[in-house]
Short mmCIF file of C-alpha atoms in Angstrom, two decimals:
data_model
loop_
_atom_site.label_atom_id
_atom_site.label_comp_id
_atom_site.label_asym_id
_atom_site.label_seq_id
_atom_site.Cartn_x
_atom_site.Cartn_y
_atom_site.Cartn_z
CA UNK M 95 54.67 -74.96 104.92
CA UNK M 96 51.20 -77.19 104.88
CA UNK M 97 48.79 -75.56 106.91
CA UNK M 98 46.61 -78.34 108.76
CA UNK M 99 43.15 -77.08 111.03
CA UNK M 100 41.53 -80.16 112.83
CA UNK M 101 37.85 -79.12 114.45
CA UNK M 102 36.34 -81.09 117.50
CA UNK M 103 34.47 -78.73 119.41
CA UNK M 104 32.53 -80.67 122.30
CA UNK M 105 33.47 -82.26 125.20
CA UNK M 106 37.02 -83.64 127.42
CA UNK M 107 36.27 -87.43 125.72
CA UNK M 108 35.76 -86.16 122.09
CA UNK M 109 38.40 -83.44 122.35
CA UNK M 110 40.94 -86.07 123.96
CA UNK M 111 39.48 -88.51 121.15
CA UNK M 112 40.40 -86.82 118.33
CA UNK M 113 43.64 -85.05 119.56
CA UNK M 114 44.85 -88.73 117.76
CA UNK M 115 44.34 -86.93 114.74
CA UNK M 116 46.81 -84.42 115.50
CA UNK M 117 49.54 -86.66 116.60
CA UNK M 118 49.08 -88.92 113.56
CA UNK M 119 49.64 -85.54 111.18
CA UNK M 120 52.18 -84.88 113.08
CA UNK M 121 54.34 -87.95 112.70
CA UNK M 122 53.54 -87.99 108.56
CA UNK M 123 53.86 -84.02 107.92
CA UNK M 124 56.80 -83.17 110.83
CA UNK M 125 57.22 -79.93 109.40
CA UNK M 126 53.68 -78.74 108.85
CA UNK M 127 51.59 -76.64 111.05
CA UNK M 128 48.63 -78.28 112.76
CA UNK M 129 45.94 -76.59 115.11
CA UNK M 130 43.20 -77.80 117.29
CA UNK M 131 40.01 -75.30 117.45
CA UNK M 132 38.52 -76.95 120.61
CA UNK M 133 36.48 -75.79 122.99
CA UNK M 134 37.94 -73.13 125.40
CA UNK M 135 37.22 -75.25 128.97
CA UNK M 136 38.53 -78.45 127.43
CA UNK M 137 42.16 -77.31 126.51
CA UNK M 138 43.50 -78.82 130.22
CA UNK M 139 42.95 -82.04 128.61
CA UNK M 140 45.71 -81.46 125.46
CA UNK M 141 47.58 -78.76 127.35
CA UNK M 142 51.50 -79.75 126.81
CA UNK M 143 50.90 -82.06 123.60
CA UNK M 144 53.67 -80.86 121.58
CA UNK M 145 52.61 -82.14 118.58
CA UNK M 146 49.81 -79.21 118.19
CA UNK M 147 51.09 -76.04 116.76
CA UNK M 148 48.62 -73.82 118.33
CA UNK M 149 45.39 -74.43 120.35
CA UNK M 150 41.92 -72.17 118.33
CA UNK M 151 39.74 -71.61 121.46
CA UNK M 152 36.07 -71.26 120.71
CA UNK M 153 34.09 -69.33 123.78
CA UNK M 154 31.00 -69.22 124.97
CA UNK M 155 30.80 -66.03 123.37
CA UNK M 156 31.24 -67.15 119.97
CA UNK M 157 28.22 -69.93 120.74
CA UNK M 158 25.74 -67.86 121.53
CA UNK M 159 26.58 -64.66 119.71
CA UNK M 160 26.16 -65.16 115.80
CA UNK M 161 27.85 -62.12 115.04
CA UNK M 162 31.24 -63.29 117.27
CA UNK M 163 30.76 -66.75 115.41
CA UNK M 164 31.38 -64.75 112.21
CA UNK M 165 34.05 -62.70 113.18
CA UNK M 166 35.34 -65.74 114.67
CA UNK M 167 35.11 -67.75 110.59
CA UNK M 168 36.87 -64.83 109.61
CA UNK M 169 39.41 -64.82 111.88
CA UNK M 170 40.31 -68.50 111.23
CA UNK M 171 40.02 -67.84 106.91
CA UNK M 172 43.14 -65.57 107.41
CA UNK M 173 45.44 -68.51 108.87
CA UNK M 174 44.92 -69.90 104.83
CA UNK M 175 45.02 -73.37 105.92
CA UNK M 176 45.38 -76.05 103.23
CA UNK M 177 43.40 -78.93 104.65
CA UNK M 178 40.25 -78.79 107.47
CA UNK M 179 39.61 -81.99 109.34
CA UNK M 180 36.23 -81.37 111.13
CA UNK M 181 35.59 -84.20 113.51
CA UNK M 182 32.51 -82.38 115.13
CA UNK M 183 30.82 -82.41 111.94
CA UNK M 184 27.54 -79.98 112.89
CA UNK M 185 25.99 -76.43 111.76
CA UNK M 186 29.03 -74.50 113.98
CA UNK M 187 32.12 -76.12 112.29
CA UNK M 188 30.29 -75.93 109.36
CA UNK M 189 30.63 -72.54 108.98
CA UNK M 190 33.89 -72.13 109.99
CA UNK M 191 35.06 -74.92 107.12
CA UNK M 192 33.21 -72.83 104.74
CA UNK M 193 35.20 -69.33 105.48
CA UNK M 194 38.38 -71.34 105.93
CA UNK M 195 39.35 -71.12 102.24
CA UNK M 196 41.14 -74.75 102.45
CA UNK M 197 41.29 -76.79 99.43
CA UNK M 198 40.72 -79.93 101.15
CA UNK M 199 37.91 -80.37 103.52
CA UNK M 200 37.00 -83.75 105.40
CA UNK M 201 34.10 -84.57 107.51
CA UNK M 202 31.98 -87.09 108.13
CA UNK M 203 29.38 -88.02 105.68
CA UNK M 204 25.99 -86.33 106.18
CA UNK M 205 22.72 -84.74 104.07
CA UNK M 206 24.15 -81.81 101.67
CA UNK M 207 27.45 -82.06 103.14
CA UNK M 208 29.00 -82.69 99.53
CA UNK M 209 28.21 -79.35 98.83
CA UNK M 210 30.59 -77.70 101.23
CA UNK M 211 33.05 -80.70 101.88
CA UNK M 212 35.70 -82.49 99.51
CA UNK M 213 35.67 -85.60 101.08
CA UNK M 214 33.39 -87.65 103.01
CA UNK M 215 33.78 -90.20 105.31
CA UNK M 216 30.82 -92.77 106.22
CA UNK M 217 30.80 -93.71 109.83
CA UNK M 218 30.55 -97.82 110.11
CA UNK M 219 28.39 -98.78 113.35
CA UNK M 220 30.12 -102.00 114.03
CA UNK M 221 33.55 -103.31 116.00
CA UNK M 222 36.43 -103.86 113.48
CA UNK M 223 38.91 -103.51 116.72
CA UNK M 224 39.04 -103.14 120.26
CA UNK M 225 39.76 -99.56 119.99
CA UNK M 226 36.04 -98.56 120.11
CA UNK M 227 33.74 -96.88 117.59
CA UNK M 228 34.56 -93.25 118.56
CA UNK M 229 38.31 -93.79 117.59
CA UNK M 230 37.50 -96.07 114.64
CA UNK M 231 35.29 -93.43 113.18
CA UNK M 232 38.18 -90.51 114.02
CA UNK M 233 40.85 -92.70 112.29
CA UNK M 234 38.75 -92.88 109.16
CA UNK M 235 38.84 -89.22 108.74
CA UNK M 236 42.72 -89.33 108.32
CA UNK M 237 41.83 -92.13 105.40
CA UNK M 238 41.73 -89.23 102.57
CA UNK M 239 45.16 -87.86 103.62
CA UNK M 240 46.93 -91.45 103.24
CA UNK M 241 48.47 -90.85 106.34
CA UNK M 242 49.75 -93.80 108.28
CA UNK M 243 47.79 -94.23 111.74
CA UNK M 244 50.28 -94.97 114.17
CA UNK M 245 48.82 -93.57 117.02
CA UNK M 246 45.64 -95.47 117.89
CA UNK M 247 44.67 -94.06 121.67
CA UNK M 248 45.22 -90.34 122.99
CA UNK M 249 48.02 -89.91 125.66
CA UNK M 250 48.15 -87.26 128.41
CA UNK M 251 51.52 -85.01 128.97
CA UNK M 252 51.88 -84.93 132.85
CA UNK M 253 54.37 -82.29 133.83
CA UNK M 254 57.16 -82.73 136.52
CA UNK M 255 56.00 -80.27 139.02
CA UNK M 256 52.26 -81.63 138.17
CA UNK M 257 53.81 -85.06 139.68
CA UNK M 258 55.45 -83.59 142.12
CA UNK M 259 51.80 -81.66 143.47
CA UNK M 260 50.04 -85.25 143.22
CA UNK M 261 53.05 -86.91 145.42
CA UNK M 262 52.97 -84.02 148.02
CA UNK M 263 48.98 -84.21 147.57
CA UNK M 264 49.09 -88.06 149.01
CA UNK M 265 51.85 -87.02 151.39
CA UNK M 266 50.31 -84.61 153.54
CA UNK M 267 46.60 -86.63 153.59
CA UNK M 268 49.07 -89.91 154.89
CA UNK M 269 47.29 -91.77 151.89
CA UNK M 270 49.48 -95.58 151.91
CA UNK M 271 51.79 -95.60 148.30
CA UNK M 272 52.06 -99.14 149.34
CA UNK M 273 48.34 -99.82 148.50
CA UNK M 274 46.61 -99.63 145.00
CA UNK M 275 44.22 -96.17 145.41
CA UNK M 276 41.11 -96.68 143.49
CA UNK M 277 39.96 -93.54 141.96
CA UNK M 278 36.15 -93.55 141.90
CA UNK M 279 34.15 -91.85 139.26
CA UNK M 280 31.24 -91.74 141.74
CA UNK M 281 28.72 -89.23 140.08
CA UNK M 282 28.36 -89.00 136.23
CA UNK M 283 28.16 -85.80 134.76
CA UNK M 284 24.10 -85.39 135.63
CA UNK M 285 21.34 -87.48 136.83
CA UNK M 286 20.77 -89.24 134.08
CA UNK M 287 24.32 -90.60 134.12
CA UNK M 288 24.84 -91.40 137.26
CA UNK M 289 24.02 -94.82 138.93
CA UNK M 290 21.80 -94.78 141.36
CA UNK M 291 24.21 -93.43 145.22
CA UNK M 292 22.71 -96.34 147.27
CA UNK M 293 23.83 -98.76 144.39
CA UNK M 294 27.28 -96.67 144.16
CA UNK M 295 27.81 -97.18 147.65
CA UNK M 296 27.25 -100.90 148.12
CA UNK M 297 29.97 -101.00 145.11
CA UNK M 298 32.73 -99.31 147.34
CA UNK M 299 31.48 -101.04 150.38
CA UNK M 300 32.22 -104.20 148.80
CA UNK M 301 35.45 -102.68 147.73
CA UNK M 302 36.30 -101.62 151.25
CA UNK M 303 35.26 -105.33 152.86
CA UNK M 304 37.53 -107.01 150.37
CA UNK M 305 40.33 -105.67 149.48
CA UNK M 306 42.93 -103.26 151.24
CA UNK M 307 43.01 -100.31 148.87
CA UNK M 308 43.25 -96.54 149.09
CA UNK M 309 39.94 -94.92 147.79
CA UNK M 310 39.42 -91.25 146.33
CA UNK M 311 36.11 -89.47 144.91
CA UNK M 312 35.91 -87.48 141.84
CA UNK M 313 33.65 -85.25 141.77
CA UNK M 314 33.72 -81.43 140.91
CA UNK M 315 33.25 -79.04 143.84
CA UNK M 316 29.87 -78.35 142.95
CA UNK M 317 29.01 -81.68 143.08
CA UNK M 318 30.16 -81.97 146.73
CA UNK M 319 26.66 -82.29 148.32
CA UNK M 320 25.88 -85.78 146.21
CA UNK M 321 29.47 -87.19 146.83
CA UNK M 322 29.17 -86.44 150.27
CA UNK M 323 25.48 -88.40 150.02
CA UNK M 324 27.25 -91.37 148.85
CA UNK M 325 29.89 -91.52 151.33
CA UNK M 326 27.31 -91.17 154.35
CA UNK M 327 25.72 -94.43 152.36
CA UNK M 328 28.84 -96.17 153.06
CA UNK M 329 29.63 -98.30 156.25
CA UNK M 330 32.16 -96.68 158.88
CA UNK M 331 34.52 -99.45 157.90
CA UNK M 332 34.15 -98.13 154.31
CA UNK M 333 34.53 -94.40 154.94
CA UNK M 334 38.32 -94.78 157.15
CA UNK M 335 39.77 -95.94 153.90
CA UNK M 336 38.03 -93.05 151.56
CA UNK M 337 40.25 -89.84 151.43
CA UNK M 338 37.25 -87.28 150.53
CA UNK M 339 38.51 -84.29 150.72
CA UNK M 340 41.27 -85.56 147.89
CA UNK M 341 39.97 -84.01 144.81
CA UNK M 342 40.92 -82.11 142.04
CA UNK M 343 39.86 -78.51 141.81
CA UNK M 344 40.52 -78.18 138.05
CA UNK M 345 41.16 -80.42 134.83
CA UNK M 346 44.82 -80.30 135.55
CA UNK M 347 44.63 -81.30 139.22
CA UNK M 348 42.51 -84.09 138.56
CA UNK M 349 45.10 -85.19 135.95
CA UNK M 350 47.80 -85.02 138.24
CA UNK M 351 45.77 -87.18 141.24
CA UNK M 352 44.53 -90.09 138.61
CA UNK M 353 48.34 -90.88 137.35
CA UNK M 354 49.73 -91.02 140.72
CA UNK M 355 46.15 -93.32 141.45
CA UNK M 356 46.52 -96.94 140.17
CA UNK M 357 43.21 -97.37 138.51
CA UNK M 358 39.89 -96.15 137.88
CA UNK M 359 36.01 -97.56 138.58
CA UNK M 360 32.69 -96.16 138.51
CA UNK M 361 30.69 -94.23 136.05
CA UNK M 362 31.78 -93.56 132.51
CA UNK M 363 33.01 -90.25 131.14
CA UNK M 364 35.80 -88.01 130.72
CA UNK M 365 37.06 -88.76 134.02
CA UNK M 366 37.33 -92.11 132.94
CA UNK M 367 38.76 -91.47 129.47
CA UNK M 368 41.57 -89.29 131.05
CA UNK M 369 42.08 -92.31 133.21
CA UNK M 370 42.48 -94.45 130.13
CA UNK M 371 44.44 -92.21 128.32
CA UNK M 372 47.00 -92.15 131.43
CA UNK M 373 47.08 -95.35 131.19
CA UNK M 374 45.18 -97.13 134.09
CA UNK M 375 43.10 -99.51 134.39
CA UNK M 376 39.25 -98.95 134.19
CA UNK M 377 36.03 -100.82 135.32
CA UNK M 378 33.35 -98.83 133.68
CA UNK M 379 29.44 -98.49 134.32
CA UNK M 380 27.23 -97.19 131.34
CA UNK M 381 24.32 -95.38 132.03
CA UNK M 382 21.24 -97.43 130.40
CA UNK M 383 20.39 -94.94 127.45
CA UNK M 384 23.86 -94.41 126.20
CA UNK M 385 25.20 -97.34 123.63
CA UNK M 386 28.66 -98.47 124.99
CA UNK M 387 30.03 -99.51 121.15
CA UNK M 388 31.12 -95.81 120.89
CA UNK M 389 33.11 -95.25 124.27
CA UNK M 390 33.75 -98.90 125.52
CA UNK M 391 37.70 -98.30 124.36
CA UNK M 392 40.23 -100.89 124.60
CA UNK M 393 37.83 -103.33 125.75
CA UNK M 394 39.70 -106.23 126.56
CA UNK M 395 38.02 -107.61 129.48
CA UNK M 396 40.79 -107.73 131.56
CA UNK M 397 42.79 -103.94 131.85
CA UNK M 398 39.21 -102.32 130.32
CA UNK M 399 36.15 -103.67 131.30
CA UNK M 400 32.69 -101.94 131.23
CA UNK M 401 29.04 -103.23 131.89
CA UNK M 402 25.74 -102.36 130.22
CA UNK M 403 22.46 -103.10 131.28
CA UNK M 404 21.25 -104.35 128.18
CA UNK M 405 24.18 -107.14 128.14
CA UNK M 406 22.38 -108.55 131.94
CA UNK M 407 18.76 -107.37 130.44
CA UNK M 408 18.55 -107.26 126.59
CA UNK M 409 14.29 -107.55 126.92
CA UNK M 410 13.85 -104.20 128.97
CA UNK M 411 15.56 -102.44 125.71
CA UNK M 412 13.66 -104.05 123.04
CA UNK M 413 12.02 -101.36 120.54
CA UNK M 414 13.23 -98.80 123.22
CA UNK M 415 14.71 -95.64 121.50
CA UNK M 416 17.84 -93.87 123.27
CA UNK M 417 15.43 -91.44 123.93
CA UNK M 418 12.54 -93.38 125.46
CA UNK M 419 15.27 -94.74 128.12
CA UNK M 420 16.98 -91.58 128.69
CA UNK M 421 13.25 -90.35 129.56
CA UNK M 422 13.01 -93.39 131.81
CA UNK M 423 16.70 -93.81 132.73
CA UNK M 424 15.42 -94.86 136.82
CA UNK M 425 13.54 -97.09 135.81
CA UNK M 426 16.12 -98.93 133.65
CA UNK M 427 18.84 -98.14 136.44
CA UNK M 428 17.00 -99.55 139.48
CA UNK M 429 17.23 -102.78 137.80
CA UNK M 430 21.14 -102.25 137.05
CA UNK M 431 21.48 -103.76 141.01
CA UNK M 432 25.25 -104.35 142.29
CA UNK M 433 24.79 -107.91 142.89
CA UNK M 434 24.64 -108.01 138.44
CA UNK M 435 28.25 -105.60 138.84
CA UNK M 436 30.01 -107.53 141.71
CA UNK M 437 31.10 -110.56 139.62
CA UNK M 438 32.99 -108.64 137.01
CA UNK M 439 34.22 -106.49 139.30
CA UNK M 440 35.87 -109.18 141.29
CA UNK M 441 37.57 -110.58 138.21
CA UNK M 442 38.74 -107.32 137.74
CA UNK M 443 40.02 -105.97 141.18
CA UNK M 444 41.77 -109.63 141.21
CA UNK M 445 43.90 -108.77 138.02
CA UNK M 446 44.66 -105.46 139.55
CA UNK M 447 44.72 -105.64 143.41
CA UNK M 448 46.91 -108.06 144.62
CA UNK M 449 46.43 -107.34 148.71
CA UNK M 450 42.58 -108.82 149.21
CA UNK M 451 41.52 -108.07 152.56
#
């Protein structure tokens, strides 16, 4: 039996990302086993895919503890797998390709990395598709393998009783099936990713005003204090059709709430990728210093729509490093004002909403 590791240890959007490879090996070697080393707090995101074999959790201990991180490369060499695909591609994986023992080993192309790997992939850094560059680039890694790439976007298992916790969820808060809910990503996952609240909450207000929807927050308990910042923002009008104590208190729960929600709006992230991945439609705001071309997927301007600065702005970015904005990401998202969102956004409620206020 053909013994199949695939590496992507970072965060929910890469590990979701690259579960693709998984399901693609799956569907050309049926019989084979494949596992997913991921990161221990992102397995809620793949939990239930039944095309993974087993699930290699890496820990926090084996990050910061070289000596764990060894006994952890040694752990994984046992298994004897045949082929490693590493899709995280830095100094940690590295080492655990090396002690693997397989025969085949793909990654992307990097300095040295022809010493340690048998094939090499090199990223491309434009479009060819509408998938995005993150899944382009993931798909390429298959390329060596010859296997056929039928699955282009991850999918999310949701479980029956999962559904049935969601339904109940909206049943006892009274929240109205018979409107679209909006599930807004309304904090990004720190400062520097998050738009600005008072901009965040003139976005829902104008939500609110103009179209008769359901709205729920995602945030993470511990980010209670700034959701709670941007719903004071918000008129009274505005705040009698947000649910805010609706929220997800794990992975799992916020799973569950987003496929019984109709769509998704607000900053980008793995909120927004599970979204996606469920299926619904998103409306997505980048924060200034991250490129979109790697996580603008299925851009197709009307199901998937997200909106850069740079595209309203380009002269504010010129001979600006990612770096030099992240460093100055205020200053570049003051100017990123609603009134440059609002157009868009109408098109885009208008394809999805169909009860305007």
């Amino acid at each position: 039996m053909k013994k199949i590791l695939v590496i992507q240890q970072k965060m929910i959007g890469d590990v979701l990302v690259s579960s693709i490879l998984c399901e693609n090996l799956r569907l050309s070697f049926p019989d084979a086993q494949i596992d997913y080393l991921i990161y221990e707090s992102t397995l809620p995101v793949v939990e239930g895919s039944m095309y993974i074999s087993n699930f290699i959790l890496f820990t926090e201990k084996e990050r910061k503890n070289k000596i764990a991180l060894l006994k952890f490369a040694c752990k994984i060499r046992k298994t004897k797998y045949d082929i490693v695909i590493d899709a995280y591609s830095k100094l940690e994986s590295l080492l655990i390709v090396l002690f693997s023992g397989a025969s085949k080993k793909i990654s992307f192309n990097k300095k040295f990395r022809n010493l340690f790997y048998t094939d090499l992939i090199t990223r491309h850094s434009n479009y060819s598709s509408n998938l995005g560059l993150i899944i382009e680039q993931r798909l390429a890694l298959l390329e060596p393998l010859r296997v056929e790439k039928k699955v282009i976007f991850p999918s999310i298992t949701v479980s029956a009783s999962e559904k049935t916790f969601a339904s109940a969820l909206f049943e006892e808060n009274a929240i109205d099936t018979h409107k679209k809910t909006i599930m807004i990503s309304v904090l990004g996952s720190d400062t520097t990713k998050t738009y600005p609240l008072p901009y965040m909450a003139s976005i829902i207000d104008y939500l609110a005003a103009n179209f008769e929807v359901n709205l729920l927050f995602n945030y993470s308990p511990n980010q209670q204090e700034e959701a709670k910042k941007v719903y004071d923002l918000c008129t009274t009008s505005t705040q009698q059709k947000i649910y805010f104590k609706v929220i997800g208190n794990s992975i799992r729960e916020f799973i569950a709430i987003m496929n019984q929600s109709d769509l998704i709006i607000g900053n980008d992230g793995g909120a927004t990728n599970m979204a996606k991945a469920l299926q619904k439609p998103s409306f997505i705001l980048f924060c200034p210093w991250i490129d979109k071309k790697g996580w603008a997927l299925l851009e197709d301007g009307r199901n998937h729509v997200s909106l850069h600065l740079e595209e309203f702005l380009p002269e504010v970015f010129l001979n600006k490093s990612a770096k030099e904005v992240k460093k100055n990401y205020s200053f570049y998202y003051e100017k990123f004002e609603p009134k440059l969102v609002i157009p868009s956004l109408s098109s885009f409620l208008k394809n999805h909403v169909d009860n305007p206020s």
